[in-house]
Structures are given as structure tokens and as C-alpha cells.
XYZ file of C-alpha atoms in Angstrom:
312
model
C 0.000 0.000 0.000
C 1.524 3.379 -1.105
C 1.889 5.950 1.842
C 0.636 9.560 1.478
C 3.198 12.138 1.687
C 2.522 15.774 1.999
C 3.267 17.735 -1.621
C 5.047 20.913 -1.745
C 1.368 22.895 -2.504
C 0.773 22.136 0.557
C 3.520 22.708 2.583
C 3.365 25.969 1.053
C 0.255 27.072 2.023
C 0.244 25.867 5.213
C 3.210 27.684 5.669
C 1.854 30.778 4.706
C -0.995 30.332 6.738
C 1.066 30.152 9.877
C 3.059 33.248 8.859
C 0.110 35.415 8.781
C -2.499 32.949 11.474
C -5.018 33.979 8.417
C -6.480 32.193 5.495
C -7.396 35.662 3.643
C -3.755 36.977 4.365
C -2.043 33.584 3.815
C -4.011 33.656 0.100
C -2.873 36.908 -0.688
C 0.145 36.398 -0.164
C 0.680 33.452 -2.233
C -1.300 35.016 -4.584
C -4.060 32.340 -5.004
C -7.591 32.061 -3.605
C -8.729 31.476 0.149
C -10.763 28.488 -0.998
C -7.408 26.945 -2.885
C -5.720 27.646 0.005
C -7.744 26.446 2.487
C -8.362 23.230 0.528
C -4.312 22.310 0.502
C -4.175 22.725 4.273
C -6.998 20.188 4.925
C -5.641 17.667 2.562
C -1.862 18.469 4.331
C -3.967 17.590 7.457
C -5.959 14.789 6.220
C -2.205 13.398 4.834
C -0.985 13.839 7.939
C -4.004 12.370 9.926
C -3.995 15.019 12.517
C -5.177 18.980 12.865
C -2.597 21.547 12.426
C -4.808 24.140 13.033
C -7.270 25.728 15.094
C -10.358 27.589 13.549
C -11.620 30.301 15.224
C -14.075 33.540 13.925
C -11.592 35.633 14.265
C -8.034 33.903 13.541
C -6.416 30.867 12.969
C -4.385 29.191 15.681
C -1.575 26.231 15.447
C -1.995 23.170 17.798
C 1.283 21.759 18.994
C 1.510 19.491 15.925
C 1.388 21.992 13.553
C 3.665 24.041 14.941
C 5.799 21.142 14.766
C 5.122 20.737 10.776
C 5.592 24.892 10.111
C 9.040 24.295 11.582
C 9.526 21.207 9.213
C 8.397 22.950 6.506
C 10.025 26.101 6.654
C 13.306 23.667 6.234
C 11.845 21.781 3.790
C 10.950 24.534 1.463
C 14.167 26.312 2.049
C 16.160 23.356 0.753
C 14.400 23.159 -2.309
C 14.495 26.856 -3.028
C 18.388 26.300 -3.135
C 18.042 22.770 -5.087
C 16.673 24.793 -7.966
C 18.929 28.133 -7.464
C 22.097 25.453 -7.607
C 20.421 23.712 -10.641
C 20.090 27.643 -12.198
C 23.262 28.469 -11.180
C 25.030 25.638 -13.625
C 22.930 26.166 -16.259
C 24.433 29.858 -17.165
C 23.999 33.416 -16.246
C 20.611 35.118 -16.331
C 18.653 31.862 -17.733
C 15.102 30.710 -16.817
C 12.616 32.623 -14.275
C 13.850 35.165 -12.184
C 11.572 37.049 -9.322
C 12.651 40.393 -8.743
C 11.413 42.809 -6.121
C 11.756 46.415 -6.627
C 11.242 49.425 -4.354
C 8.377 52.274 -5.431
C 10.702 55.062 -5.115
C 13.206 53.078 -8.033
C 11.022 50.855 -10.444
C 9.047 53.657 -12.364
C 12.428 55.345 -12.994
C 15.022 52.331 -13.390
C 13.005 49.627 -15.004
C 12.022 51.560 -18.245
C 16.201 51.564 -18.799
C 17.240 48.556 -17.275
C 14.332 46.103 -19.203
C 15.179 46.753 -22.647
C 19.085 46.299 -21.853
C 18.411 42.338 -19.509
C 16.124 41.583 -22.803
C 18.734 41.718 -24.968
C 21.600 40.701 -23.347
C 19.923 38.037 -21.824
C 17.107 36.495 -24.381
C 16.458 33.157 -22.154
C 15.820 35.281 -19.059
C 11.877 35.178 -17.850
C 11.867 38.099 -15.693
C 8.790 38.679 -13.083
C 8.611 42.096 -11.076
C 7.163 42.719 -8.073
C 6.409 46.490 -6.345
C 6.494 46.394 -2.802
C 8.054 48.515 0.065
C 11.149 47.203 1.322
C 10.029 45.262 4.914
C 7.557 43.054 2.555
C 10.420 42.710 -0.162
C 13.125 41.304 2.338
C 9.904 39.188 3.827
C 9.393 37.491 0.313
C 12.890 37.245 -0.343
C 14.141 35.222 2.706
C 10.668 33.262 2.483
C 12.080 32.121 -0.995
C 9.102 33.923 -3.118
C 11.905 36.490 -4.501
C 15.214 35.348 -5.934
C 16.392 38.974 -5.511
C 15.358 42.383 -4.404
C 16.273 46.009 -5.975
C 16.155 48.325 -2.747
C 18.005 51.060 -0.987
C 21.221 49.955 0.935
C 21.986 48.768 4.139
C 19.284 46.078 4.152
C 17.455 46.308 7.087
C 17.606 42.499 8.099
C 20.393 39.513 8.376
C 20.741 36.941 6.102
C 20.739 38.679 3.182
C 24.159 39.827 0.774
C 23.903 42.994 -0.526
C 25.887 44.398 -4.146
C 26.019 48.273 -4.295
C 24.805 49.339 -7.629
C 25.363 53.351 -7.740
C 24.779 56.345 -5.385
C 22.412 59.146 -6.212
C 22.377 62.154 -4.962
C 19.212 64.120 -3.283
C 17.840 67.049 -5.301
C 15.723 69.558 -3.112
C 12.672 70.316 -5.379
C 10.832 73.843 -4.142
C 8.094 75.940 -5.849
C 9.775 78.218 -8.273
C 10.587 81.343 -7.234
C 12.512 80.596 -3.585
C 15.083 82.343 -2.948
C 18.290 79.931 -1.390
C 20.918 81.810 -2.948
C 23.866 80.031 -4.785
C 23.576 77.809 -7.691
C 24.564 74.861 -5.254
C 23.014 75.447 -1.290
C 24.366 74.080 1.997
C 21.999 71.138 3.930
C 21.419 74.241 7.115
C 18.565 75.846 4.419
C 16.640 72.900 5.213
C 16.035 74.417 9.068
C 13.889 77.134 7.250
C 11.631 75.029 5.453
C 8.798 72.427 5.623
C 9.921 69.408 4.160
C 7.254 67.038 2.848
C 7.444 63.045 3.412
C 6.463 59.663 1.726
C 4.244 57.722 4.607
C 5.627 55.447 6.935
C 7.014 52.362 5.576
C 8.956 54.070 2.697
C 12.711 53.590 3.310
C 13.080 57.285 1.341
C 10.896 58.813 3.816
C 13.407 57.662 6.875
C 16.445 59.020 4.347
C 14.842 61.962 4.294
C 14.165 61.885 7.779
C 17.964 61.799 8.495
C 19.134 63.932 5.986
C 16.892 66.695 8.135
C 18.161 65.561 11.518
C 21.751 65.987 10.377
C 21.018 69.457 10.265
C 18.988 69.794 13.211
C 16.123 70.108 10.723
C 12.277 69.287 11.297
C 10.071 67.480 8.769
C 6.486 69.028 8.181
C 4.163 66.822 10.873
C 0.448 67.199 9.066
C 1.338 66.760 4.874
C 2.406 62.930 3.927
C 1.848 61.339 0.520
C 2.006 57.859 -0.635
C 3.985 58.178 -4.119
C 6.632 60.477 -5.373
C 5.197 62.108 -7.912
C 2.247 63.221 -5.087
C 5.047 64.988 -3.080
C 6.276 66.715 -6.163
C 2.521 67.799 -6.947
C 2.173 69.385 -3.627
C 5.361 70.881 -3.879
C 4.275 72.478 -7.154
C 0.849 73.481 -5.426
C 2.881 75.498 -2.606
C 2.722 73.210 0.350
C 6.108 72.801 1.156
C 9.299 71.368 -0.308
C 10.757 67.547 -0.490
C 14.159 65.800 -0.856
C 13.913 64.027 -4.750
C 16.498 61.191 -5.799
C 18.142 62.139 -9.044
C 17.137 59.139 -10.905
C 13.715 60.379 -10.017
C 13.535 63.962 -11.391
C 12.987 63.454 -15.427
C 9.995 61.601 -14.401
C 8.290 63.384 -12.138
C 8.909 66.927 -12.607
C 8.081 66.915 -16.148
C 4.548 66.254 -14.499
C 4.649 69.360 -12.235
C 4.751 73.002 -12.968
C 6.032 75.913 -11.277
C 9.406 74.203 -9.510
C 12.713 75.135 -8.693
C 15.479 72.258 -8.723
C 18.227 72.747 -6.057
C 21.238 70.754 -5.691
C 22.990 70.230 -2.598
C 27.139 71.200 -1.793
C 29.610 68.550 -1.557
C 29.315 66.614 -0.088
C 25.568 65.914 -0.889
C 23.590 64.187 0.713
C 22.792 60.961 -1.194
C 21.018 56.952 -0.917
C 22.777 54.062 -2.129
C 21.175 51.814 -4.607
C 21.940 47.893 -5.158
C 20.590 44.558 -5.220
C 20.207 42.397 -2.326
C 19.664 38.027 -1.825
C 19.401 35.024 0.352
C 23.176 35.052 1.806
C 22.606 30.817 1.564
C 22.028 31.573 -2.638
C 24.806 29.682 -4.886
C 23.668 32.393 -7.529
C 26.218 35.151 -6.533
C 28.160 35.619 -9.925
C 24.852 35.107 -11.696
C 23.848 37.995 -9.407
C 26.778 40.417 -9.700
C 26.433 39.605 -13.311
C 22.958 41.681 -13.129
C 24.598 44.145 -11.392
C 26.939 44.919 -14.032
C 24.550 45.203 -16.444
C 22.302 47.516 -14.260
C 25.456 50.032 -13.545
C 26.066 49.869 -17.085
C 22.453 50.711 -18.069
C 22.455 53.569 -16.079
C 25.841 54.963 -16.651
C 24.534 54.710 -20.467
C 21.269 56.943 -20.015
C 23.286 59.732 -18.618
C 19.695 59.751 -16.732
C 21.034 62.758 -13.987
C 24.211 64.322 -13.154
C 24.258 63.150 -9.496
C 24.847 59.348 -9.817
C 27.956 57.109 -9.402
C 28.215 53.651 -9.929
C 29.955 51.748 -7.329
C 31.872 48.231 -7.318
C 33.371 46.038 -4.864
């Protein structure tokens, strides 16, 4: 008689369900629907011969075994994430799927000139983006979802290896018309002005954050937005001024009347950009192979002024 063993479905989505103790957030975030989901867990359990979870109106809880199998699987899953990166890494550089997470405040203005450049050096690459903020980006990525993640540097978790990419500068974007004096101002002008923010969860808004502190400076408490190119609207509309990355200003102030662009002294205050994945990955000169081609991308656009590629 042939014994039932659990498949990797539905180790999956039982594992996702005890991440987030919620069959509507576990779905979502595997991207398939709470029925689906809820279907593998009962067959994982009816495999198993034993409950894994407790249903409640509110949440979902884990009995004692199935804590027991959310440990197991975690492991599980993790060591056939890096079956198939070791299988991708001997097969060539840039080859088969590839998940990608990307920032908000970079994929509007870096995709549109690093796509066209991975499609043809790289024909056999099947590239998938994904938009997210960075704390759900490195979540995804050390959960094995992502194979690697385009985000602002220092990564804000361990286990993860990062590869600098280039540093842009910040570009303070006011209504037209302010007086700062100079073609190039010093970071104290900030103390005389209300600086507008991205909301909580951005990593630019905390750059920005410390760019002001640095000076003593304080951010303006009662105007957040959620995007970019909303800060540079309210900007335009009189509200206040923000801090914009250079690889950001084409873009969005093409959108907006009535501005005044104002770069910083030396040394200017900048972010650095680069490319981050699972430290346990075999796929690190498939990685830094990406990398090149992204520095090279950009240095090609001549995009901004204010941006530097950097190598290790």
C-alpha cells in the first residue's frame, strides 16, 4: 500500500498560513484564492491524519503538531528553493525565471532603462517584477518567493548579501521662485523650510528623515503622501518642499509646474542603490552579473548628473 506524503502545494500554504495565522492573508500572499488555500491545508492535514490548526471567527491558531510541521516545513521549502537556485546556477547566467522585487521610489524610474538592456543581453531570461516597500520585499525574499530584491542599501535584516549598484544624490525640489541663494546650497537651508514626506514604511521617507536631523532640521508633521510624484505635486501646489532622488527627477517633474530644482554642496547628501539576496544563494556571480549590467544601463542613459556607480 503506497503511503501519502505531503506535496510541496501544501507545505506551502500551510506555511503561509502560519506566517500570517489567516487564510485571507495567507491567500494573498501566495497570490491564489482562500478556498485553494484552504483546501491544501486540509488535505496536508488529512495526509498527515492530525489537525494543524485551530479555527476560530476571528483567527487561525496552530496546535502543537502543527507548529511542529511549520518548523519542518520552513526547512523543507528552504532546501528546495536552493536545489533549484544550484540547478540555475550551472545552467548559465541570467537563464530561466527570475523574481525580482523592486522598491516604489526606483522601479518607475530604473526599469524603463534597465528592461530593454536584460532583454537583450539576456534572451532566455523570464523576468517577473514585483512592487512592494522594502520590509515586505526582504519578507518574500528570505521566504524564498523572490530570488532577488532592488532596494536602498543597508538592508534592514540579516541573512541577506547585498551588491552596491550606484549612489544618487538628493535634489531639493521647491516651488519656483525661492530664494536659497547660490547655484549649489548648503543642507542648514533645510532648518527654514517644511519638508514634505512619503508615509511610513517608505525607506526614502526615513532618508529623508535623516538627511533633516543631520542638520537639526524638522520634517512638516500634518502633509504625507504615498507616491513620489504626489510629493512633487504638492510641492508644485505650494505646500512645502521635499528631498527628490536624481534618478527620479525626469519623471516626475516633467509632471509638475512651477518648480525650482536645487542641488545640494559637496558633499551631498545621497542613498545608495543595489541589489540584495538570500546570503545561503549559490547564484552570486549570476547575481553580480545583473549588477553589471544595471550600472552599465544607467551609466549609459546619462539619466542625472548626481549618480555614481559603485563596485566592490
Amino acid at each position: 500500500m503506497a503511503i501519502s506524503r505531503p506535496t510541496v502545494a501544501q507545505l506551502r500554504a500551510f506555511l503561509a498560513l502560519a506566517e500570517n495565522l489567516h487564510f485571507r492573508d495567507a491567500a494573498a500572499a501566495l497570490r491564489m484564492s482562500q478556498p485553494a488555500l484552504s483546501g491544501a491545508v486540509a488535505a496536508l492535514e488529512e495526509t498527515l491524519d492530525t489537525r494543524l490548526v485551530e479555527r476560530t471567527t476571528r483567527k487561525v491558531l496552530l496546535t502543537p503538531a502543527g507548529e511542529r510541521v511549520a518548523r519542518r516545513a520552513e526547512v523543507v521549502l528552504a532546501e528546495l528553493e536552493r536545489l533549484v537556485d544550484e540547478v540555475k546556477a550551472v545552467r548559465g547566467p541570467l537563464v530561466g525565471p527570475l523574481r525580482v522585487g523592486v522598491i516604489p521610489t526606483v522601479a518607475p524610474y530604473l526599469l524603463p532603462i534597465v528592461l530593454p538592456r536584460l532583454a537583450k543581453e539576456f534572451p532566455e531570461l523570464e523576468l517577473s517584477v514585483h512592487e512592494e516597500q522594502t520590509e515586505h520585499l526582504v519578507t518574500e525574499l528570505l521566504a524564498g518567493r523572490l530570488d532577488v530584491v532592488l532596494l536602498a542599501l543597508p538592508v534592514p535584516a540579516a541573512g541577506v548579501t547585498e551588491i552596491p549598484l550606484y549612489d544618487e544624490d538628493f535634489v531639493l525640489v521647491a516651488p519656483a521662485g525661492f530664494d536659497l541663494g547660490g547655484a549649489e546650497i548648503p543642507r542648514e537651508v533645510l532648518n527654514n523650510l517644511d519638508v514634505l514626506l512619503l508615509n511610513q514604511g517608505h525607506c526614502l521617507r526615513d532618508q529623508a528623515l535623516e538627511v533633516c536631523r543631520d542638520v537639526g532640521a524638522r520634517a512638516a508633521a500634518a502633509t504625507y503622501a504615498t507616491s513620489l510624484a504626489t510629493l512633487v505635486q504638492l510641492v508644485s501646489g505650494g505646500l512645502g518642499v521635499t528631498l527628490v532622488p536624481e534618478t527620479a527627477l525626469p519623471v516626475e517633474t516633467r509632471r509638475a509646474p512651477n518648480l525650482g530644482l536645487h542641488r545640494f554642496a559637496a558633499p551631498a547628501p545621497f542613498r545608495r542603490i543595489g541589489l540584495g539576496f538570500r546570503s545561503t544563494c549559490p547564484r552570486v556571480e549570476e547575481f553580480q552579473t545583473l549588477a553589471e549590467s544595471v550600472r552599465v544601463a544607467v551609466a549609459d542613459s546619462g539619466v542625472a548628473p548626481g549618480i555614481r556607480a559603485v563596485r566592490t
